Amino acid sequence: MARNYELDDTDRKILALLIEDAKMPYTEIARKVHVSGGTVHVRMARLEELGIVLGATLKIDYQKLGYGVRAFLGIYLQKSSVYEGVVKQLYEIPEVVSIDFTTGTYGIFARLICRDTNHLREVLHEQIQLIEGIERTETLISLEEAFNRPIQLQEVQEQPS
């Protein structure tokens, strides 16, 4: 749906609470925002319909599950027209967890999660570097993620007319 929708303070407060804790029940959100549970439900349905809310995810400590290497991959494309085909092939690789089409040095910047450096090497050499359209890659291994957070929604000040 391509309609423009202006978020009001109630929408922003609902979103802010869910950004902080996506598992918070609508009844608790309603209590904190001083509206009914039905209002929260209707607002969330509308935000989902408009594509503002895309779903909810779990935050996982992958290291505790045996995936101890986080890496960033700068991908040089042979030409920008191969982007969509390359992305489709990268999407099929489970270790690739995010992809961005970028300006600057790389055509694509990807994030990978692997068990260890041997696993990373296998993914790079046996899958990614074999994709048609990829010229070369540069790998950066993350030593530590200091933080990973969503942006905080700011209240928008109305402009004088």
PDB file of C-alpha atoms in Angstrom:
ATOM      1  CA  MET A   1       0.000   0.000   0.000  1.00  0.00           C
ATOM      2  CA  ALA A   2       1.539   3.290  -1.093  1.00  0.00           C
ATOM      3  CA  ARG A   3      -0.507   5.722   0.976  1.00  0.00           C
ATOM      4  CA  ASN A   4       1.335   8.377   2.929  1.00  0.00           C
ATOM      5  CA  TYR A   5       0.716   8.104   6.638  1.00  0.00           C
ATOM      6  CA  GLU A   6       1.867  10.544   9.274  1.00  0.00           C
ATOM      7  CA  LEU A   7       2.826   8.918  12.566  1.00  0.00           C
ATOM      8  CA  ASP A   8       1.295  10.639  15.568  1.00  0.00           C
ATOM      9  CA  ASP A   9       2.576  10.593  19.151  1.00  0.00           C
ATOM     10  CA  THR A  10       0.548   7.471  19.984  1.00  0.00           C
ATOM     11  CA  ASP A  11       2.054   5.559  17.048  1.00  0.00           C
ATOM     12  CA  ARG A  12       5.545   6.692  18.028  1.00  0.00           C
ATOM     13  CA  LYS A  13       5.061   5.673  21.660  1.00  0.00           C
ATOM     14  CA  ILE A  14       3.734   2.243  20.626  1.00  0.00           C
ATOM     15  CA  LEU A  15       6.664   1.711  18.264  1.00  0.00           C
ATOM     16  CA  ALA A  16       9.198   2.924  20.835  1.00  0.00           C
ATOM     17  CA  LEU A  17       7.924   0.400  23.390  1.00  0.00           C
ATOM     18  CA  LEU A  18       7.997  -2.447  20.866  1.00  0.00           C
ATOM     19  CA  ILE A  19      11.476  -1.481  19.663  1.00  0.00           C
ATOM     20  CA  GLU A  20      12.613  -1.786  23.270  1.00  0.00           C
ATOM     21  CA  ASP A  21      10.789  -5.121  23.809  1.00  0.00           C
ATOM     22  CA  ALA A  22       9.070  -6.736  20.821  1.00  0.00           C
ATOM     23  CA  LYS A  23       7.450  -9.313  23.126  1.00  0.00           C
ATOM     24  CA  MET A  24       5.600  -6.696  25.200  1.00  0.00           C
ATOM     25  CA  PRO A  25       1.873  -7.556  25.269  1.00  0.00           C
ATOM     26  CA  TYR A  26      -0.505  -5.054  23.664  1.00  0.00           C
ATOM     27  CA  THR A  27      -2.338  -4.749  27.006  1.00  0.00           C
ATOM     28  CA  GLU A  28       0.838  -3.522  28.710  1.00  0.00           C
ATOM     29  CA  ILE A  29       1.574  -1.129  25.833  1.00  0.00           C
ATOM     30  CA  ALA A  30      -1.982   0.196  26.096  1.00  0.00           C
ATOM     31  CA  ARG A  31      -1.538   0.818  29.828  1.00  0.00           C
ATOM     32  CA  LYS A  32       1.747   2.692  29.276  1.00  0.00           C
ATOM     33  CA  VAL A  33       0.417   4.775  26.373  1.00  0.00           C
ATOM     34  CA  HIS A  34      -2.975   5.398  28.071  1.00  0.00           C
ATOM     35  CA  VAL A  35      -5.121   3.933  25.308  1.00  0.00           C
ATOM     36  CA  SER A  36      -7.179   0.748  24.988  1.00  0.00           C
ATOM     37  CA  GLY A  37      -5.713  -2.590  23.942  1.00  0.00           C
ATOM     38  CA  GLY A  38      -7.967  -2.444  20.892  1.00  0.00           C
ATOM     39  CA  THR A  39      -6.414   0.879  19.887  1.00  0.00           C
ATOM     40  CA  VAL A  40      -2.926  -0.652  20.043  1.00  0.00           C
ATOM     41  CA  HIS A  41      -4.109  -3.621  17.977  1.00  0.00           C
ATOM     42  CA  VAL A  42      -5.723  -1.393  15.321  1.00  0.00           C
ATOM     43  CA  ARG A  43      -2.678   0.916  15.175  1.00  0.00           C
ATOM     44  CA  MET A  44      -0.293  -2.021  14.787  1.00  0.00           C
ATOM     45  CA  ALA A  45      -2.448  -3.592  12.063  1.00  0.00           C
ATOM     46  CA  ARG A  46      -2.401  -0.290  10.174  1.00  0.00           C
ATOM     47  CA  LEU A  47       1.392   0.106  10.607  1.00  0.00           C
ATOM     48  CA  GLU A  48       1.871  -3.433   9.269  1.00  0.00           C
ATOM     49  CA  GLU A  49      -0.509  -2.815   6.351  1.00  0.00           C
ATOM     50  CA  LEU A  50       1.409   0.336   5.433  1.00  0.00           C
ATOM     51  CA  GLY A  51       4.708  -1.569   5.539  1.00  0.00           C
ATOM     52  CA  ILE A  52       6.108   0.506   8.410  1.00  0.00           C
ATOM     53  CA  VAL A  53       6.215  -2.532  10.719  1.00  0.00           C
ATOM     54  CA  LEU A  54       7.700  -5.477   8.843  1.00  0.00           C
ATOM     55  CA  GLY A  55       7.574  -8.107  11.590  1.00  0.00           C
ATOM     56  CA  ALA A  56       9.405  -9.019  14.767  1.00  0.00           C
ATOM     57  CA  THR A  57      12.592 -11.007  15.252  1.00  0.00           C
ATOM     58  CA  LEU A  58      14.504 -12.628  18.067  1.00  0.00           C
ATOM     59  CA  LYS A  59      17.898 -11.310  19.086  1.00  0.00           C
ATOM     60  CA  ILE A  60      20.189 -14.347  19.238  1.00  0.00           C
ATOM     61  CA  ASP A  61      23.662 -14.748  20.730  1.00  0.00           C
ATOM     62  CA  TYR A  62      25.059 -16.818  17.856  1.00  0.00           C
ATOM     63  CA  GLN A  63      28.377 -17.359  19.625  1.00  0.00           C
ATOM     64  CA  LYS A  64      26.565 -19.375  22.296  1.00  0.00           C
ATOM     65  CA  LEU A  65      25.160 -21.531  19.488  1.00  0.00           C
ATOM     66  CA  GLY A  66      28.614 -22.267  18.102  1.00  0.00           C
ATOM     67  CA  TYR A  67      28.818 -19.482  15.493  1.00  0.00           C
ATOM     68  CA  GLY A  68      31.797 -17.488  16.763  1.00  0.00           C
ATOM     69  CA  VAL A  69      32.864 -15.556  13.663  1.00  0.00           C
ATOM     70  CA  ARG A  70      31.079 -12.451  12.411  1.00  0.00           C
ATOM     71  CA  ALA A  71      32.490 -11.043   9.206  1.00  0.00           C
ATOM     72  CA  PHE A  72      31.781  -8.219   6.819  1.00  0.00           C
ATOM     73  CA  LEU A  73      32.319  -8.773   3.136  1.00  0.00           C
ATOM     74  CA  GLY A  74      32.915  -6.042   0.608  1.00  0.00           C
ATOM     75  CA  ILE A  75      31.934  -7.368  -2.794  1.00  0.00           C
ATOM     76  CA  TYR A  76      33.193  -5.870  -6.035  1.00  0.00           C
ATOM     77  CA  LEU A  77      30.773  -6.493  -8.901  1.00  0.00           C
ATOM     78  CA  GLN A  78      31.889  -6.870 -12.511  1.00  0.00           C
ATOM     79  CA  LYS A  79      29.161  -4.349 -13.377  1.00  0.00           C
ATOM     80  CA  SER A  80      26.170  -2.949 -11.497  1.00  0.00           C
ATOM     81  CA  SER A  81      23.673  -4.704 -13.779  1.00  0.00           C
ATOM     82  CA  VAL A  82      24.551  -8.081 -12.180  1.00  0.00           C
ATOM     83  CA  TYR A  83      23.428  -6.881  -8.740  1.00  0.00           C
ATOM     84  CA  GLU A  84      20.015  -8.607  -8.649  1.00  0.00           C
ATOM     85  CA  GLY A  85      21.375 -11.943  -9.847  1.00  0.00           C
ATOM     86  CA  VAL A  86      24.222 -11.838  -7.344  1.00  0.00           C
ATOM     87  CA  VAL A  87      21.815 -10.981  -4.493  1.00  0.00           C
ATOM     88  CA  LYS A  88      19.553 -13.922  -5.402  1.00  0.00           C
ATOM     89  CA  GLN A  89      22.523 -16.287  -5.200  1.00  0.00           C
ATOM     90  CA  LEU A  90      23.834 -14.758  -1.954  1.00  0.00           C
ATOM     91  CA  TYR A  91      20.373 -15.111  -0.423  1.00  0.00           C
ATOM     92  CA  GLU A  92      20.640 -18.881  -0.881  1.00  0.00           C
ATOM     93  CA  ILE A  93      23.730 -19.013   1.375  1.00  0.00           C
ATOM     94  CA  PRO A  94      22.478 -19.335   4.989  1.00  0.00           C
ATOM     95  CA  GLU A  95      25.621 -17.771   6.486  1.00  0.00           C
ATOM     96  CA  VAL A  96      24.921 -14.495   4.641  1.00  0.00           C
ATOM     97  CA  VAL A  97      22.612 -12.664   7.050  1.00  0.00           C
ATOM     98  CA  SER A  98      22.387  -9.206   5.468  1.00  0.00           C
ATOM     99  CA  ILE A  99      23.166  -7.531   2.183  1.00  0.00           C
ATOM    100  CA  ASP A 100      23.356  -3.850   1.299  1.00  0.00           C
ATOM    101  CA  PHE A 101      23.700  -2.308  -2.169  1.00  0.00           C
ATOM    102  CA  THR A 102      26.210   0.470  -1.541  1.00  0.00           C
ATOM    103  CA  THR A 103      27.921   3.447  -3.038  1.00  0.00           C
ATOM    104  CA  GLY A 104      31.665   3.841  -2.810  1.00  0.00           C
ATOM    105  CA  THR A 105      34.276   1.122  -3.008  1.00  0.00           C
ATOM    106  CA  TYR A 106      32.029  -1.946  -2.949  1.00  0.00           C
ATOM    107  CA  GLY A 107      28.930  -2.722  -4.955  1.00  0.00           C
ATOM    108  CA  ILE A 108      27.588  -4.915  -2.155  1.00  0.00           C
ATOM    109  CA  PHE A 109      28.397  -5.012   1.538  1.00  0.00           C
ATOM    110  CA  ALA A 110      27.338  -8.231   3.257  1.00  0.00           C
ATOM    111  CA  ARG A 111      27.406  -9.580   6.793  1.00  0.00           C
ATOM    112  CA  LEU A 112      28.148 -13.242   7.466  1.00  0.00           C
ATOM    113  CA  ILE A 113      27.984 -15.428  10.550  1.00  0.00           C
ATOM    114  CA  CYS A 114      30.101 -18.616  10.576  1.00  0.00           C
ATOM    115  CA  ARG A 115      31.184 -21.254  13.088  1.00  0.00           C
ATOM    116  CA  ASP A 116      34.904 -20.472  12.789  1.00  0.00           C
ATOM    117  CA  THR A 117      37.462 -19.157  10.316  1.00  0.00           C
ATOM    118  CA  ASN A 118      37.617 -22.514   8.480  1.00  0.00           C
ATOM    119  CA  HIS A 119      33.860 -22.351   7.957  1.00  0.00           C
ATOM    120  CA  LEU A 120      34.200 -18.747   6.751  1.00  0.00           C
ATOM    121  CA  ARG A 121      36.913 -19.784   4.284  1.00  0.00           C
ATOM    122  CA  GLU A 122      34.684 -22.575   2.950  1.00  0.00           C
ATOM    123  CA  VAL A 123      31.747 -20.221   2.445  1.00  0.00           C
ATOM    124  CA  LEU A 124      33.965 -17.677   0.688  1.00  0.00           C
ATOM    125  CA  HIS A 125      35.911 -20.073  -1.550  1.00  0.00           C
ATOM    126  CA  GLU A 126      33.277 -22.708  -2.273  1.00  0.00           C
ATOM    127  CA  GLN A 127      30.186 -20.528  -2.595  1.00  0.00           C
ATOM    128  CA  ILE A 128      30.525 -16.750  -2.703  1.00  0.00           C
ATOM    129  CA  GLN A 129      33.569 -16.375  -4.931  1.00  0.00           C
ATOM    130  CA  LEU A 130      32.048 -18.791  -7.466  1.00  0.00           C
ATOM    131  CA  ILE A 131      29.018 -16.547  -8.064  1.00  0.00           C
ATOM    132  CA  GLU A 132      28.864 -15.189 -11.608  1.00  0.00           C
ATOM    133  CA  GLY A 133      29.195 -11.399 -11.557  1.00  0.00           C
ATOM    134  CA  ILE A 134      31.414 -11.127  -8.495  1.00  0.00           C
ATOM    135  CA  GLU A 135      34.807  -9.755  -9.459  1.00  0.00           C
ATOM    136  CA  ARG A 136      36.472 -10.066  -6.041  1.00  0.00           C
ATOM    137  CA  THR A 137      35.808  -9.700  -2.325  1.00  0.00           C
ATOM    138  CA  GLU A 138      37.415  -8.195   0.762  1.00  0.00           C
ATOM    139  CA  THR A 139      36.726  -9.752   4.152  1.00  0.00           C
ATOM    140  CA  LEU A 140      36.776  -7.977   7.497  1.00  0.00           C
ATOM    141  CA  ILE A 141      36.396 -10.135  10.606  1.00  0.00           C
ATOM    142  CA  SER A 142      34.644  -8.530  13.545  1.00  0.00           C
ATOM    143  CA  LEU A 143      36.596  -8.934  16.784  1.00  0.00           C
ATOM    144  CA  GLU A 144      33.734  -7.613  18.903  1.00  0.00           C
ATOM    145  CA  GLU A 145      30.346  -6.024  18.368  1.00  0.00           C
ATOM    146  CA  ALA A 146      30.280  -3.172  20.875  1.00  0.00           C
ATOM    147  CA  PHE A 147      26.547  -2.648  20.388  1.00  0.00           C
ATOM    148  CA  ASN A 148      23.763  -3.179  17.900  1.00  0.00           C
ATOM    149  CA  ARG A 149      20.659  -1.126  18.449  1.00  0.00           C
ATOM    150  CA  PRO A 150      17.680   0.256  16.614  1.00  0.00           C
ATOM    151  CA  ILE A 151      17.338   3.998  16.211  1.00  0.00           C
ATOM    152  CA  GLN A 152      15.224   5.802  18.764  1.00  0.00           C
ATOM    153  CA  LEU A 153      12.193   7.442  17.222  1.00  0.00           C
ATOM    154  CA  GLN A 154      12.272  11.168  17.758  1.00  0.00           C
ATOM    155  CA  GLU A 155       9.137  13.193  18.224  1.00  0.00           C
ATOM    156  CA  VAL A 156       8.655  15.374  15.187  1.00  0.00           C
ATOM    157  CA  GLN A 157       8.177  19.053  15.904  1.00  0.00           C
ATOM    158  CA  GLU A 158       5.368  20.551  13.840  1.00  0.00           C
ATOM    159  CA  GLN A 159       6.528  23.184  11.386  1.00  0.00           C
ATOM    160  CA  PRO A 160       4.830  26.573  11.646  1.00  0.00           C
ATOM    161  CA  SER A 161       2.620  27.294   8.643  1.00  0.00           C
TER     162      SER A 161
END
